[in-house]
Coordinates of C-alpha atoms in Angstrom, one line a residue:
X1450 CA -14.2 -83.3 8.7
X1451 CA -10.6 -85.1 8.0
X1452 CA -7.7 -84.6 10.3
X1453 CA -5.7 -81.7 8.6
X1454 CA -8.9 -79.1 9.5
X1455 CA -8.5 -80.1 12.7
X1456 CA -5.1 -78.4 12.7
X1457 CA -4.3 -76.2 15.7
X1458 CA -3.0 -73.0 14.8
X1459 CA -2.7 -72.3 18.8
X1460 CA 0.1 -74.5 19.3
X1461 CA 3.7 -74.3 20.0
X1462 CA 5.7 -76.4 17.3
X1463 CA 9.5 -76.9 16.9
X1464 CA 11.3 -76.7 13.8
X1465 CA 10.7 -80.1 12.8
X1466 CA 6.7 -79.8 13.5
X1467 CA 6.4 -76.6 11.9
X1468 CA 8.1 -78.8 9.0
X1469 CA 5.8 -81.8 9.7
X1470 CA 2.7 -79.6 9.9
X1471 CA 3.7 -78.1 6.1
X1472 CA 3.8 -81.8 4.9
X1473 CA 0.6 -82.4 6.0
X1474 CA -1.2 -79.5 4.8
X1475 CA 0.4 -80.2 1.4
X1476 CA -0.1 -83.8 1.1
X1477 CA -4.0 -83.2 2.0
X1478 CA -4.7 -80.7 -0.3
X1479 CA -1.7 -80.8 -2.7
X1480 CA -3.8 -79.3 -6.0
X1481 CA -4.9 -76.4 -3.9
X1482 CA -1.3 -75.0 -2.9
X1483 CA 0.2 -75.8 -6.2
X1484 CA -2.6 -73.8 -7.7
X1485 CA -2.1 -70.9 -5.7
X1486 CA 1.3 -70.7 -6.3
X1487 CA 1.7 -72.2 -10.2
X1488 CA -0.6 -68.8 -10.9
X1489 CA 1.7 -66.6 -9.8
X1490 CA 4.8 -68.0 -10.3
X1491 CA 4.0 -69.2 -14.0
X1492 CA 3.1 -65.6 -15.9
X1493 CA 5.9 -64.2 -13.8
X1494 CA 8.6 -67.0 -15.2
X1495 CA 7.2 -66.3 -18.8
X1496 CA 7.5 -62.6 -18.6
X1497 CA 11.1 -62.8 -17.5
X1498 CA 11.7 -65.6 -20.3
X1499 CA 10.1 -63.7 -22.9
X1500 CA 12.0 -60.0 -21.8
X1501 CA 15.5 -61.8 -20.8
X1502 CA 15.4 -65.3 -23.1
X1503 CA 16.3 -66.8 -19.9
X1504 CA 14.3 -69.9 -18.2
X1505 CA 13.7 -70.3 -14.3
X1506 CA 16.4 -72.9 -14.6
X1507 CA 19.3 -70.4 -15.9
X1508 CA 22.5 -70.2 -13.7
X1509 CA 23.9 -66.8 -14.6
X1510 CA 24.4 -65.3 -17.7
X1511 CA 22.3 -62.4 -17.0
X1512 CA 23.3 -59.3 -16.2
X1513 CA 23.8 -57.7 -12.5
X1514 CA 20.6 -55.0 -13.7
X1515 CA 18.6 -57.7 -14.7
X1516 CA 19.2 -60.1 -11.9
X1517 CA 18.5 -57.2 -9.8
X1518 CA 15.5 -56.7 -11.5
X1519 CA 14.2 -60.1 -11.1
X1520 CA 15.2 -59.9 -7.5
X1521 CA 13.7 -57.3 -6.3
X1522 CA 10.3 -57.8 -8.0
X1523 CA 10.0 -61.7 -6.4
X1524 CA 10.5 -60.0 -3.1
X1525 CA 8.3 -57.2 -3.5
X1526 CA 5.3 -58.8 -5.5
X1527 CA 5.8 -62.6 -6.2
X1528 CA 6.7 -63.5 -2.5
X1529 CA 3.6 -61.5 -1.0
X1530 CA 0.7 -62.1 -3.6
X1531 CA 2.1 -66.3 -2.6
X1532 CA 2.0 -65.1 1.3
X1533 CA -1.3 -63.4 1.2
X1534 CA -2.7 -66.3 -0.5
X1535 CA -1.3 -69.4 1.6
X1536 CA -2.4 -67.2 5.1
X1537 CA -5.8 -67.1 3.7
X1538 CA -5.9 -70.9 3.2
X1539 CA -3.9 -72.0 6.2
X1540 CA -6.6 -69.5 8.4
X1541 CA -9.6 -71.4 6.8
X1542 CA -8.0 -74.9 7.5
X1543 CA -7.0 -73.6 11.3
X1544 CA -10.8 -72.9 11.3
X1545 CA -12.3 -75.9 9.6
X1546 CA -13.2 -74.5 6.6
X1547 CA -12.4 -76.0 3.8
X1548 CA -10.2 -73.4 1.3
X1549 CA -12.1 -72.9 -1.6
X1550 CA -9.5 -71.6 -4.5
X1551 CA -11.8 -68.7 -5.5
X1552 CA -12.6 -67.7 -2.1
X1553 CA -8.6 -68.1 -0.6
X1554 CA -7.6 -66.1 -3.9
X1555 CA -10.0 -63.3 -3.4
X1556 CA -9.2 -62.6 0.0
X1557 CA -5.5 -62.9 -1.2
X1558 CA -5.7 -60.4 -3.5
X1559 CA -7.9 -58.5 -1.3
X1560 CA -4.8 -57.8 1.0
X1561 CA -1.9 -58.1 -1.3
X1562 CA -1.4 -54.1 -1.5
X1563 CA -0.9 -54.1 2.6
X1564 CA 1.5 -57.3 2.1
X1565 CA 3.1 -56.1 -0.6
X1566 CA 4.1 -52.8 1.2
X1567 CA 5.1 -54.2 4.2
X1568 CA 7.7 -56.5 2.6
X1569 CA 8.9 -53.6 0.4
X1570 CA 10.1 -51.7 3.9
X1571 CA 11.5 -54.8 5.5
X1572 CA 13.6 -55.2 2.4
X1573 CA 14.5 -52.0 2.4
X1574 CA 15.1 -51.9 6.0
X1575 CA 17.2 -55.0 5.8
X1576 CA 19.3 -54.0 2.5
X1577 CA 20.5 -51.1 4.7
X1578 CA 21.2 -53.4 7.2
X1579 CA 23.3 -55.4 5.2
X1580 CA 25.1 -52.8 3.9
X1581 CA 25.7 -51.7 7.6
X1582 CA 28.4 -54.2 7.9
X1583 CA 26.0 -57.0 7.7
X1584 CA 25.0 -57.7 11.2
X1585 CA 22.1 -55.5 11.3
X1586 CA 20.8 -57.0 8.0
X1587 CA 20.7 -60.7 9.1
X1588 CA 19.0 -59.3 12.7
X1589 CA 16.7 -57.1 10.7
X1590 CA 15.8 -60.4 8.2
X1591 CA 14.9 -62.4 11.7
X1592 CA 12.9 -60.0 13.2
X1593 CA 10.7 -59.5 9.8
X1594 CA 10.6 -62.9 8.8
X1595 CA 7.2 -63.0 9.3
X1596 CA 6.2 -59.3 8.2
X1597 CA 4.0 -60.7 5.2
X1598 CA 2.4 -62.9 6.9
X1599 CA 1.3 -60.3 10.2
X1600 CA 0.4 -58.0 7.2
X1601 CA -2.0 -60.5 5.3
X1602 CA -4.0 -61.9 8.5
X1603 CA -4.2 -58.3 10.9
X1604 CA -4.3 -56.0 8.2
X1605 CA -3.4 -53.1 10.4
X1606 CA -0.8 -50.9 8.1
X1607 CA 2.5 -51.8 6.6
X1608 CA 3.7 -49.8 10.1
X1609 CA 2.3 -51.8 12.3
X1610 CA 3.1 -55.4 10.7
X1611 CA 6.7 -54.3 10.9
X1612 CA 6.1 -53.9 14.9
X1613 CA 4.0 -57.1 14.9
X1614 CA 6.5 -59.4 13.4
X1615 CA 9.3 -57.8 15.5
X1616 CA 7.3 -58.6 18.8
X1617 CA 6.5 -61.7 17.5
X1618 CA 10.0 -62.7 16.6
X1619 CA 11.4 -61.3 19.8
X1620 CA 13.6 -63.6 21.8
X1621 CA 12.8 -66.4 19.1
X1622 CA 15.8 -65.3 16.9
X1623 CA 17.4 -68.6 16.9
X1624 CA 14.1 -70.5 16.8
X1625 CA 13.3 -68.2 13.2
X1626 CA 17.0 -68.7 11.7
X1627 CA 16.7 -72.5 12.1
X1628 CA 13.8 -72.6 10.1
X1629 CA 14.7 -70.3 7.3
X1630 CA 18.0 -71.8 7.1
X1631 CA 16.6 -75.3 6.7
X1632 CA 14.2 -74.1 4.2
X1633 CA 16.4 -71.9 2.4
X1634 CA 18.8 -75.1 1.9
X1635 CA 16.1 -77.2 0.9
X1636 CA 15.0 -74.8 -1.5
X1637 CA 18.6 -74.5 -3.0
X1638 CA 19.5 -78.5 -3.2
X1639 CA 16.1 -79.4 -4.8
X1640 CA 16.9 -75.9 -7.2
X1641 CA 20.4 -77.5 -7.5
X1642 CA 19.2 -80.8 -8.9
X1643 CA 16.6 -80.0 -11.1
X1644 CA 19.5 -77.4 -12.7
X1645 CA 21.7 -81.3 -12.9
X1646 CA 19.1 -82.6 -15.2
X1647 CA 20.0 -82.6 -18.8
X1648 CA 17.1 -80.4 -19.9
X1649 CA 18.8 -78.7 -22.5
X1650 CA 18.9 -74.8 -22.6
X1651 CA 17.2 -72.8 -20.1
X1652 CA 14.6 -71.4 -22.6
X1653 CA 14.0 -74.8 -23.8
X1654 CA 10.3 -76.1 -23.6
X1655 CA 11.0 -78.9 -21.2
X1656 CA 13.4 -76.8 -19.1
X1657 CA 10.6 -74.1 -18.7
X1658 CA 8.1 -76.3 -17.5
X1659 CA 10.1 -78.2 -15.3
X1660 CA 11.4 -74.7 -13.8
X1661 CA 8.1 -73.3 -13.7
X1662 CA 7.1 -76.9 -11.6
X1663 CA 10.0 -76.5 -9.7
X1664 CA 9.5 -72.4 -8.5
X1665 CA 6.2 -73.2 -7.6
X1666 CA 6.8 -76.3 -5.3
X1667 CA 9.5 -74.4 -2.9
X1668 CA 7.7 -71.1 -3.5
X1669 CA 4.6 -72.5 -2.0
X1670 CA 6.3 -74.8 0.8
X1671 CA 8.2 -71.9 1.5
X1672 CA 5.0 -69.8 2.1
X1673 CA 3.4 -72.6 4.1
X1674 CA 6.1 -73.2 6.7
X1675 CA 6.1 -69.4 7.0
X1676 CA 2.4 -69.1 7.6
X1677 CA 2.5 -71.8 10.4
X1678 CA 5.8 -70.2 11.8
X1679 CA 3.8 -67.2 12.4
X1680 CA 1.1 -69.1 14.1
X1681 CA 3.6 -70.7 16.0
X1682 CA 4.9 -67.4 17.2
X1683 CA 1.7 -66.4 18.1
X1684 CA 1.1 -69.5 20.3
X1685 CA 4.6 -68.5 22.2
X1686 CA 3.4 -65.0 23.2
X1687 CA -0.1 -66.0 23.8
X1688 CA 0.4 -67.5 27.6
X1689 CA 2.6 -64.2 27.8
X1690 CA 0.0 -61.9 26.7
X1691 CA -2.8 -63.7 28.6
X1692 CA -0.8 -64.0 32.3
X1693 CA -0.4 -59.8 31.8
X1694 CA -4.0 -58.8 31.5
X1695 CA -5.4 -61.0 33.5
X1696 CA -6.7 -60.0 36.6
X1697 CA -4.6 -61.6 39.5
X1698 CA -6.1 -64.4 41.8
X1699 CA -5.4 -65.0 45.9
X1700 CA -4.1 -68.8 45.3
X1701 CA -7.1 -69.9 47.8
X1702 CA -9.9 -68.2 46.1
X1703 CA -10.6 -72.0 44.5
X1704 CA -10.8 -73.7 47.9
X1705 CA -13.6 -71.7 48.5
X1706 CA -15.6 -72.8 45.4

């Protein structure tokens, strides 16, 4: 059994862990999570290039219903299928298994309409926030940030992963906006520079491919991190939970062992 099974999905990490722990997991089984994520990602980019004429690489030029469009389906399909199916693998690692591709998308799939629903009302919820002045939209993003992810591993109701990820991401608010800043930044430079490269037009052939390339790599890191946030959430509220139902002890009951 090599190191990265022997992960521990029980342990607190800060930001820079959670970030080492994602490197890890990626540079042991770097096929597996480019798979899972080049499968969805892929047939999605060619369906919009094929509908729009527009590459994953374009920087505008569509229009505000199209955009809108795209939008909306990566956060209400694209996003979750790549959630459901990174949990799955990250939960067999955690347990020593190693994630076999047809057995990590199965279970993925298995539990995308659950995911799928609960991200669909925590963007809702949070577009209303946002259009509330704002402030409740970035508290609202916080507090689900890790709705998909509750959703693919409990698999209790879009409901009730909503309440998960907010007790989870209670009182960690700061702890959850470092990390999706830093990713979200990361995301956007690497997007940034591969958009620098003289590729030619956006619907070119080489443009495609290296946009395609490019979706998937942050699209999967970014599903990764998540998935270990979440474990590290639950590793916070653990001693928590554990201290309130368990039965209290007189301090000298030991000496008597």
């Amino acid at each position: 059994m090599d190191d990265v099974q022997r992960i521990d999905l029980k342990q607190e990490r800060s930001i820079g862990a959670i970030f080492a722990a994602t490197l890890r997991l990626y540079r042991h089984y770097p096929l597996l999570f480019a798979l899972l994520a080049l499968a969805v990602i892929a047939p999605f980019d060619l369906a919009v290039l094929a509908l729009t004429g527009y590459g994953p690489l374009r920087n505008g030029g569509e229009s505000a219903g199209t955009a809108l469009l795209v939008f909306l389906l990566r956060g209400s399909l694209i996003a979750p299928l790549i959630s459901a199916l990174h949990m799955q693998a990250v939960l067999a690692i955690g347990e020593g298994r190693r994630p076999r591709l047809g057995t990590v998308a199965r279970q993925g799939l298995a539990v995308l309409p659950m995911v799928a629903a609960a991200e669909i009302m925590a963007n809702i919820g949070i577009a209303l926030g946002f259009v509330a002045l704002i402030v409740p939209g970035i508290i609202l993003s916080l507090r689900w940030a890790v709705v998909a992810q509750a959703a693919a591993l409990e698999q209790r109701g879009w409901l009730e992963s909503l309440r998960s990820s907010g007790r989870l991401t209670a009182t960690y608010y700061m702890h959850v906006l470092g990390l999706t800043l830093t990713t979200g930044l990361i995301g956007f430079a690497v997007t940034r520079a591969a958009r620098a490269v003289p590729l030619g037009d956006s619907s070119a052939a080489g443009s495609v491919a290296v946009g395609i390339a490019v979706d998937s790599v942050i699209a999967s890191l970014v599903a990764l991190t998540l998935a270990i946030l979440y474990f590290d959430l639950k590793a916070r509220h653990e001693p928590i939970d554990q201290r309130t139902s368990a039965p209290r002890e007189h301090p000298h009951l030991r000496d008597l062992d």
